[in-house]
Amino acid sequence: FRTRQFSYLLEMVSFKFWQQFGEVFFRNYTLIVLHAINVFLLGFLVYLLTKNKGLAAAAALFFLNSGPAIATLLYPFRNAKLLVVTLFLLAWIAAARSKKIPLSVYVFFLLAAFTDEQALFLFPMIFLYVFLRDGRGAVLNCAVLKNAAVTVVVFAMLAGIFLKISYAVSPIAIHTGAQEEFFKDLMTWYSNPAIAKDIALSFGGYFL
């Protein structure tokens, strides 16, 4: 069980859309569209923050041609990683255009929380940005704390409902069997020097 219901919804809708054109490899096309949207959003965000068109264009160009972005398009990933960035950029743009944290930021966070777990790491950066721009009072006030609390409660309730549905329609082995077998051999697996070397190379050479 993962809270990726919004991401899954987009995947199913996009699959049916591309299917109308006789295409079954829907991931690459959807990812290209999302990447193009993200490039535009990043350029627009940089312009809002700096009021410099040249810098905004350079940021968009660098992001358009970045290695991880191109690798994402070439390899058939699912859309969650790109979609969560789209929602993050939309939320940051909304915050940058307002003198306070608008309600749309919390809506985008709720959607992002049901898109990919990276939302939990990305969205605190928006509050940090507002804190640096407007001071502590703009973040630590009753309105912001209330909205954040309501967002967390709504997320927890919806996640609980989705979890109950998941258990109701899926065999219990799907939720526990594979993980239990994996964790039995976890220490043996990661104590293998060859595995440790591969992890270090992939993390340092590709991810970073």
Short mmCIF file of C-alpha atoms in Angstrom, two decimals, residues 4-18 26-27 30-31 77-81 83:
data_model
loop_
_atom_site.label_atom_id
_atom_site.label_comp_id
_atom_site.label_asym_id
_atom_site.label_seq_id
_atom_site.Cartn_x
_atom_site.Cartn_y
_atom_site.Cartn_z
CA ARG A 4 -0.15 7.30 -4.77
CA GLN A 5 -3.82 7.36 -5.66
CA PHE A 6 -3.66 10.69 -7.54
CA SER A 7 -0.66 9.48 -9.52
CA TYR A 8 -2.43 6.22 -10.35
CA LEU A 9 -5.51 8.16 -11.45
CA LEU A 10 -3.45 10.22 -13.90
CA GLU A 11 -1.80 7.05 -15.21
CA MET A 12 -5.13 5.38 -15.92
CA VAL A 13 -6.61 8.50 -17.57
CA SER A 14 -3.49 9.06 -19.68
CA PHE A 15 -3.42 5.39 -20.65
CA LYS A 16 -6.97 5.60 -21.96
CA PHE A 17 -6.14 8.86 -23.75
CA TRP A 18 -3.13 7.49 -25.64
CA PHE A 26 1.75 5.59 -22.73
CA ARG A 27 4.42 6.36 -20.14
CA THR A 30 2.89 11.38 -20.56
CA LEU A 31 6.33 11.93 -19.05
CA PHE A 77 9.33 5.35 -15.13
CA ARG A 78 5.86 5.86 -13.76
CA ASN A 79 4.69 9.43 -13.56
CA ALA A 80 4.78 9.93 -9.78
CA LYS A 81 8.27 11.46 -9.61
CA LEU A 83 3.97 14.78 -11.17
#
